[in-house]
Short mmCIF file of C-alpha atoms in Angstrom, two decimals:
data_model
loop_
_atom_site.label_atom_id
_atom_site.label_comp_id
_atom_site.label_asym_id
_atom_site.label_seq_id
_atom_site.Cartn_x
_atom_site.Cartn_y
_atom_site.Cartn_z
CA UNK A 1 15.18 5.54 7.98
CA UNK A 2 11.65 4.82 9.04
CA UNK A 3 8.79 7.73 9.92
CA UNK A 4 5.27 7.30 10.68
CA UNK A 5 2.78 10.16 11.80
CA UNK A 6 1.22 10.16 15.20
CA UNK A 7 -2.73 11.52 15.52
CA UNK A 8 -2.67 14.86 17.12
CA UNK A 9 -6.35 16.16 16.50
CA UNK A 10 -5.14 17.72 12.75
CA UNK A 11 -5.34 15.76 9.46
CA UNK A 12 -1.74 16.15 9.34
CA UNK A 13 -1.14 14.41 12.31
CA UNK A 14 3.02 14.59 13.77
CA UNK A 15 5.77 13.24 11.80
CA UNK A 16 8.35 11.38 14.11
CA UNK A 17 10.98 9.38 13.96
CA UNK A 18 10.79 5.42 14.29
CA UNK A 19 13.42 3.10 15.60
CA UNK A 20 14.88 0.44 12.88
CA UNK A 21 13.59 -2.28 15.43
CA UNK A 22 9.57 0.11 14.98
CA UNK A 23 9.84 -0.46 19.63
CA UNK A 24 10.74 4.12 20.30
CA UNK A 25 9.77 7.38 18.40
CA UNK A 26 11.38 10.76 18.29
CA UNK A 27 9.45 13.58 17.42
CA UNK A 28 10.50 15.24 14.08
CA UNK A 29 9.16 18.75 14.31
CA UNK A 30 12.76 20.48 14.63
CA UNK A 31 13.40 19.92 11.01
CA UNK A 32 9.87 19.27 9.64
CA UNK A 33 6.30 18.54 11.26
CA UNK A 34 4.59 16.57 8.48
CA UNK A 35 4.87 13.50 6.31
CA UNK A 36 4.21 16.43 3.19
CA UNK A 37 6.79 18.70 4.37
CA UNK A 38 9.77 16.50 4.14
CA UNK A 39 8.92 15.04 0.85
CA UNK A 40 8.46 18.27 -0.77
CA UNK A 41 11.84 19.71 0.91
CA UNK A 42 13.74 16.27 1.23
CA UNK A 43 16.88 17.55 -0.27
CA UNK A 44 16.87 20.23 3.09
CA UNK A 45 15.46 18.20 6.08
CA UNK A 46 16.88 14.37 5.00
CA UNK A 47 20.31 15.25 6.45
CA UNK A 48 18.38 16.67 9.89
CA UNK A 49 16.22 13.41 9.82
CA UNK A 50 18.79 11.43 9.04
CA UNK A 51 20.86 12.17 12.53
CA UNK A 52 18.09 12.45 14.74
CA UNK A 53 17.13 8.36 12.98
CA UNK A 54 20.58 8.08 14.22
CA UNK A 55 20.81 8.87 17.18
CA UNK A 56 17.84 7.02 18.28
CA UNK A 57 19.12 3.87 17.05
CA UNK A 58 22.27 4.75 18.76
CA UNK A 59 19.52 5.16 22.19
CA UNK A 60 21.24 8.89 22.32
CA UNK A 61 18.04 10.62 22.04
CA UNK A 62 16.77 11.89 25.74
CA UNK A 63 13.05 12.74 24.29
CA UNK A 64 12.52 9.50 22.53
CA UNK A 65 9.07 7.30 23.83
CA UNK A 66 7.78 4.46 22.69
CA UNK A 67 6.51 4.06 19.46
CA UNK A 68 2.46 2.83 19.64
CA UNK A 69 1.48 2.06 16.28
CA UNK A 70 -2.36 1.81 17.22
CA UNK A 71 -1.96 6.23 17.30
CA UNK A 72 -0.23 6.13 14.04
CA UNK A 73 -2.00 7.49 10.86
CA UNK A 74 -1.10 6.52 7.50
CA UNK A 75 2.33 7.54 7.04
CA UNK A 76 0.73 10.58 4.74
CA UNK A 77 -2.47 10.80 5.86
CA UNK A 78 -3.85 12.59 2.78
CA UNK A 79 -1.77 13.43 -0.92
CA UNK A 80 -2.55 15.28 -3.99
CA UNK A 81 -1.97 12.02 -5.96
CA UNK A 82 -2.64 7.89 -5.42
CA UNK A 83 -1.94 5.86 -8.70
CA UNK A 84 -2.96 1.99 -8.56
CA UNK A 85 -1.23 0.23 -10.92
CA UNK A 86 -1.93 -3.12 -11.95
CA UNK A 87 1.64 -4.92 -11.87
CA UNK A 88 1.17 -8.02 -11.20
CA UNK A 89 -0.29 -9.67 -14.92
CA UNK A 90 -0.29 -13.18 -13.18
CA UNK A 91 -3.33 -11.50 -11.27
CA UNK A 92 -5.38 -10.70 -13.44
CA UNK A 93 -4.64 -13.24 -15.91
CA UNK A 94 -6.21 -15.69 -12.89
CA UNK A 95 -9.24 -13.19 -12.68
CA UNK A 96 -9.91 -13.75 -16.32
CA UNK A 97 -9.43 -17.31 -16.77
CA UNK A 98 -11.85 -17.64 -13.90
CA UNK A 99 -14.77 -15.77 -15.46
CA UNK A 100 -14.02 -15.63 -18.83
CA UNK A 101 -13.09 -12.52 -19.09
CA UNK A 102 -12.05 -10.19 -22.04
CA UNK A 103 -10.21 -7.79 -21.39
CA UNK A 104 -8.69 -5.71 -23.60
CA UNK A 105 -5.17 -4.92 -22.91
CA UNK A 106 -1.89 -3.18 -24.83
CA UNK A 107 1.63 -4.99 -24.77
CA UNK A 108 3.35 -3.40 -22.55
CA UNK A 109 1.71 -0.76 -20.82
CA UNK A 110 0.83 -1.35 -17.21
CA UNK A 111 -2.61 -0.45 -16.14
CA UNK A 112 -2.40 2.82 -13.71
CA UNK A 113 -5.82 3.93 -11.89
CA UNK A 114 -5.91 7.16 -10.34
CA UNK A 115 -7.12 6.54 -6.84
CA UNK A 116 -8.35 8.89 -3.64
CA UNK A 117 -5.64 10.38 -1.92
CA UNK A 118 -7.33 12.45 0.69
CA UNK A 119 -8.53 10.39 3.27
CA UNK A 120 -7.04 7.59 4.39
CA UNK A 121 -7.15 5.72 7.01
CA UNK A 122 -4.93 4.90 10.17
CA UNK A 123 -3.40 0.97 10.00
CA UNK A 124 -4.85 -0.35 13.24
CA UNK A 125 -8.20 1.95 12.88
CA UNK A 126 -11.61 0.12 12.62
CA UNK A 127 -12.69 0.27 8.96
CA UNK A 128 -15.81 0.97 9.06
CA UNK A 129 -17.59 -1.67 5.73
CA UNK A 130 -20.75 -0.14 4.71
CA UNK A 131 -23.07 -3.36 3.99
CA UNK A 132 -21.85 -6.37 4.04
CA UNK A 133 -23.47 -6.79 0.50
CA UNK A 134 -20.48 -5.23 -0.69
CA UNK A 135 -18.66 -7.75 -1.67
CA UNK A 136 -15.76 -6.50 0.68
CA UNK A 137 -12.43 -7.26 -0.37
CA UNK A 138 -8.59 -6.48 0.75
CA UNK A 139 -5.53 -6.15 -1.56
CA UNK A 140 -2.55 -6.43 -0.32
CA UNK A 141 0.34 -3.98 -1.87
CA UNK A 142 3.50 -1.96 -1.84
CA UNK A 143 3.61 1.47 -2.64
CA UNK A 144 6.34 4.28 -3.43
CA UNK A 145 6.33 8.07 -2.47
CA UNK A 146 8.33 10.55 -5.15
CA UNK A 147 9.48 13.45 -4.82
CA UNK A 148 9.41 15.84 -7.67
CA UNK A 149 9.80 14.13 -10.82
CA UNK A 150 9.61 15.86 -14.43
CA UNK A 151 7.35 15.09 -17.42
CA UNK A 152 8.73 12.55 -19.87
CA UNK A 153 11.70 11.45 -17.38
CA UNK A 154 13.05 8.01 -17.94
CA UNK A 155 12.58 4.71 -15.78
CA UNK A 156 16.05 4.99 -14.02
CA UNK A 157 15.66 8.70 -13.19
CA UNK A 158 11.96 7.93 -12.03
CA UNK A 159 13.75 5.40 -10.33
CA UNK A 160 16.08 7.63 -8.48
CA UNK A 161 13.72 10.15 -7.07
CA UNK A 162 11.79 7.34 -5.03
CA UNK A 163 12.12 8.53 -1.83
CA UNK A 164 9.76 6.09 0.89
CA UNK A 165 8.37 2.47 0.56
CA UNK A 166 5.36 1.79 1.91
CA UNK A 167 3.12 -1.49 2.04
CA UNK A 168 -1.15 -0.72 2.28
CA UNK A 169 -4.16 -2.52 2.17
CA UNK A 170 -5.93 -1.09 -1.07
CA UNK A 171 -9.79 -2.17 -0.07
CA UNK A 172 -11.71 -3.01 -2.56
CA UNK A 173 -16.19 -3.60 -3.24
CA UNK A 174 -16.17 -6.40 -5.82
CA UNK A 175 -20.27 -5.71 -6.32
CA UNK A 176 -19.24 -2.15 -7.05
CA UNK A 177 -16.20 -3.09 -9.50
CA UNK A 178 -17.61 -4.99 -12.88
CA UNK A 179 -20.52 -2.77 -12.85
CA UNK A 180 -18.27 0.51 -12.98
CA UNK A 181 -15.51 -1.11 -15.49
CA UNK A 182 -18.35 -1.79 -17.94
CA UNK A 183 -19.11 2.37 -17.65
CA UNK A 184 -15.49 2.80 -19.68
CA UNK A 185 -14.09 5.12 -16.70
CA UNK A 186 -12.39 4.58 -13.01
CA UNK A 187 -13.44 3.03 -9.73
CA UNK A 188 -15.62 4.99 -7.28
CA UNK A 189 -17.33 3.24 -5.30
CA UNK A 190 -15.62 -0.10 -5.57
CA UNK A 191 -12.32 2.00 -3.80
CA UNK A 192 -12.61 3.38 -1.13
CA UNK A 193 -9.73 4.87 1.45
CA UNK A 194 -6.82 2.42 1.67
CA UNK A 195 -5.22 1.84 4.13
CA UNK A 196 -1.37 2.03 5.14
CA UNK A 197 1.01 0.63 7.19
CA UNK A 198 2.28 3.01 9.99
CA UNK A 199 6.38 3.17 8.95
CA UNK A 200 7.17 4.72 5.62
CA UNK A 201 10.95 3.51 5.30
CA UNK A 202 14.06 4.36 3.02
CA UNK A 203 14.65 2.43 0.56
CA UNK A 204 17.93 1.45 1.78
CA UNK A 205 16.40 0.19 4.74
CA UNK A 206 14.95 -2.65 2.75
CA UNK A 207 18.46 -3.97 2.23
CA UNK A 208 19.14 -6.49 -0.65
CA UNK A 209 15.43 -7.18 -0.58
CA UNK A 210 15.05 -3.06 -2.65
CA UNK A 211 16.79 -5.26 -5.83
CA UNK A 212 18.84 -3.88 -8.60
CA UNK A 213 15.71 -4.95 -10.71
CA UNK A 214 13.19 -1.82 -9.26
CA UNK A 215 11.32 -4.53 -7.33
CA UNK A 216 10.89 -5.51 -4.00
CA UNK A 217 11.62 -8.50 -3.28
CA UNK A 218 9.68 -9.36 0.42
CA UNK A 219 6.63 -12.18 1.47
CA UNK A 220 3.34 -9.81 1.23
CA UNK A 221 2.03 -11.85 4.64
CA UNK A 222 -1.12 -12.05 4.52
CA UNK A 223 -3.84 -13.42 7.16
CA UNK A 224 -7.61 -13.30 8.25
CA UNK A 225 -9.23 -13.54 11.70
CA UNK A 226 -5.26 -14.49 12.95
CA UNK A 227 -4.99 -17.36 9.91
CA UNK A 228 -1.77 -17.90 7.55
CA UNK A 229 -4.00 -16.14 4.03
CA UNK A 230 -0.82 -15.58 1.74
CA UNK A 231 2.13 -14.73 1.46
CA UNK A 232 2.83 -14.22 -2.09
CA UNK A 233 6.11 -11.59 -3.06
CA UNK A 234 7.00 -8.78 -4.38
CA UNK A 235 9.85 -9.49 -6.80
CA UNK A 236 7.37 -11.21 -9.37
CA UNK A 237 5.90 -7.76 -10.56
CA UNK A 238 6.36 -7.46 -14.68
CA UNK A 239 7.31 -3.82 -14.25
CA UNK A 240 9.66 -2.29 -12.17
CA UNK A 241 8.83 0.93 -10.11
CA UNK A 242 10.90 2.92 -12.51
CA UNK A 243 9.36 1.12 -15.77
CA UNK A 244 5.66 2.36 -13.82
CA UNK A 245 6.42 5.80 -12.57
CA UNK A 246 7.73 6.90 -15.97
CA UNK A 247 4.30 5.50 -17.95
CA UNK A 248 2.44 7.35 -15.37
CA UNK A 249 5.30 10.73 -15.45
CA UNK A 250 4.52 10.18 -19.50
CA UNK A 251 3.42 13.59 -20.13
CA UNK A 252 2.51 15.35 -16.60
CA UNK A 253 4.88 15.87 -14.28
CA UNK A 254 4.83 13.77 -11.03
CA UNK A 255 4.81 16.52 -7.69
CA UNK A 256 6.24 15.53 -4.48
CA UNK A 257 4.01 13.50 -2.23
CA UNK A 258 2.76 11.05 -5.48
CA UNK A 259 1.95 7.54 -4.32
CA UNK A 260 2.10 4.87 -6.24
CA UNK A 261 0.89 1.81 -5.65
CA UNK A 262 1.40 -1.45 -7.18
CA UNK A 263 -1.39 -3.73 -7.56
CA UNK A 264 -1.94 -7.13 -5.63
CA UNK A 265 1.08 -8.91 -5.21
CA UNK A 266 0.19 -12.03 -7.27
CA UNK A 267 2.71 -14.49 -7.78
CA UNK A 268 2.58 -17.98 -10.53
CA UNK A 269 3.15 -20.12 -7.60
CA UNK A 270 -0.57 -18.58 -6.45
CA UNK A 271 -2.18 -22.27 -4.92
CA UNK A 272 1.61 -22.46 -3.01
CA UNK A 273 1.61 -19.65 -2.10
CA UNK A 274 -1.57 -17.92 -1.54
CA UNK A 275 -3.09 -14.78 -2.40
CA UNK A 276 -2.78 -11.36 -1.16
CA UNK A 277 -6.45 -10.40 -1.92
CA UNK A 278 -9.74 -12.82 -1.84
CA UNK A 279 -10.67 -12.25 -5.53
CA UNK A 280 -7.64 -13.88 -6.03
CA UNK A 281 -8.57 -17.16 -4.06
CA UNK A 282 -11.69 -17.31 -4.85
CA UNK A 283 -10.46 -17.02 -8.43
CA UNK A 284 -7.88 -20.11 -7.95
CA UNK A 285 -11.17 -22.39 -5.86
CA UNK A 286 -13.61 -21.75 -8.79
CA UNK A 287 -10.62 -22.74 -11.85
CA UNK A 288 -10.40 -26.66 -9.52
CA UNK A 289 -13.89 -26.91 -8.06
CA UNK A 290 -15.96 -24.83 -10.62
CA UNK A 291 -17.45 -22.94 -7.28
CA UNK A 292 -15.78 -20.03 -5.03
CA UNK A 293 -15.98 -21.07 -1.07
CA UNK A 294 -14.37 -17.99 0.69
CA UNK A 295 -16.45 -15.71 1.56
CA UNK A 296 -15.76 -12.48 0.88
CA UNK A 297 -15.47 -9.56 4.22
CA UNK A 298 -17.86 -10.26 7.00
CA UNK A 299 -18.30 -7.25 9.83
CA UNK A 300 -15.99 -8.21 12.02
CA UNK A 301 -12.90 -10.10 10.16
CA UNK A 302 -9.65 -8.31 11.76
CA UNK A 303 -7.03 -8.55 8.31
CA UNK A 304 -3.05 -8.10 8.64
CA UNK A 305 -0.65 -7.08 6.25
CA UNK A 306 3.40 -6.99 7.05
CA UNK A 307 6.76 -7.81 5.50
CA UNK A 308 9.86 -8.78 7.42
CA UNK A 309 13.49 -8.93 7.08
CA UNK A 310 15.24 -11.90 6.58
CA UNK A 311 15.79 -11.43 10.30
CA UNK A 312 12.21 -11.89 11.33
CA UNK A 313 12.11 -8.18 12.23
CA UNK A 314 9.14 -6.33 10.89
CA UNK A 315 10.06 -3.18 8.26
CA UNK A 316 6.81 -1.37 8.16
CA UNK A 317 5.27 -2.55 10.98
CA UNK A 318 1.57 -4.23 9.73
CA UNK A 319 -1.59 -3.10 8.73
CA UNK A 320 -3.72 -4.45 11.98
CA UNK A 321 -7.58 -3.63 11.53
CA UNK A 322 -10.76 -4.77 11.96
CA UNK A 323 -13.91 -3.68 9.79
CA UNK A 324 -17.13 -2.86 11.58
CA UNK A 325 -20.62 -2.11 10.71
CA UNK A 326 -21.21 2.05 9.15
CA UNK A 327 -22.36 4.08 11.20
CA UNK A 328 -23.74 8.16 10.14
CA UNK A 329 -21.33 10.57 11.30
CA UNK A 330 -18.66 8.73 12.38
#
């Protein structure tokens, strides 16, 4: 099943069912008005949503209309909790080698960071870059939305609570990152609002790409200004989603609507498959030549993030947006 939220002037938008080929949509209000409502009442509303999805894909929904991703909000426009992991150790290893960093890590325990969750940008909305001097960056990631998950649940139980999967651009401001790291707490100015793809999908929509190992075996397709940037695959995650969620919920309940991101998708063959963020490419350049030449984000840059199935069909739609000068009041 595929779900999206369309703009309607409210903060939580209008929930719609989207066809498997992302061409058509159907209002879901008769079953659930918003995605947050759907997640919080999943066992009650899922059968009705699945029935609408079947009608839509069979061409039997008389009130269906064309799906326009430019009118989409984030599938979950705001939520109570968004946590980002750093689940691809290869990314950190590259950064540490390039900049001679000595990062304190506890073996076997993933890095998890609380993130802004009250305001996500739409997948095709212009993104206001406050200043080019902020060294804006992007990070292509996968993410999951979970149902209520009791404290101290096992990785297996946590994995069973995953309801939806998404892609995102986790926007970063590198000029603020090291300063905030050195302060010893979490990110604030280094991590402004994230941007999720237009469609959230149930795990079954990924087919064999939803691996038995609890990882997403899909390429994260990244382009900058129409040029290929990278296609690292999610299979190299060092922790499964279940393991990440179990660590997150070690001493707390995870409530319905909690989003967990993977962190930058990164592969050991990064020099061949490319990267999902500027910082990693710049680090690889520094390792190879002693200098980083790829520029950080500039006003007018257009970024695209997408994942496709074995037949080349887009699964989540695309994050496809431009970075523009910030204007007060917008």
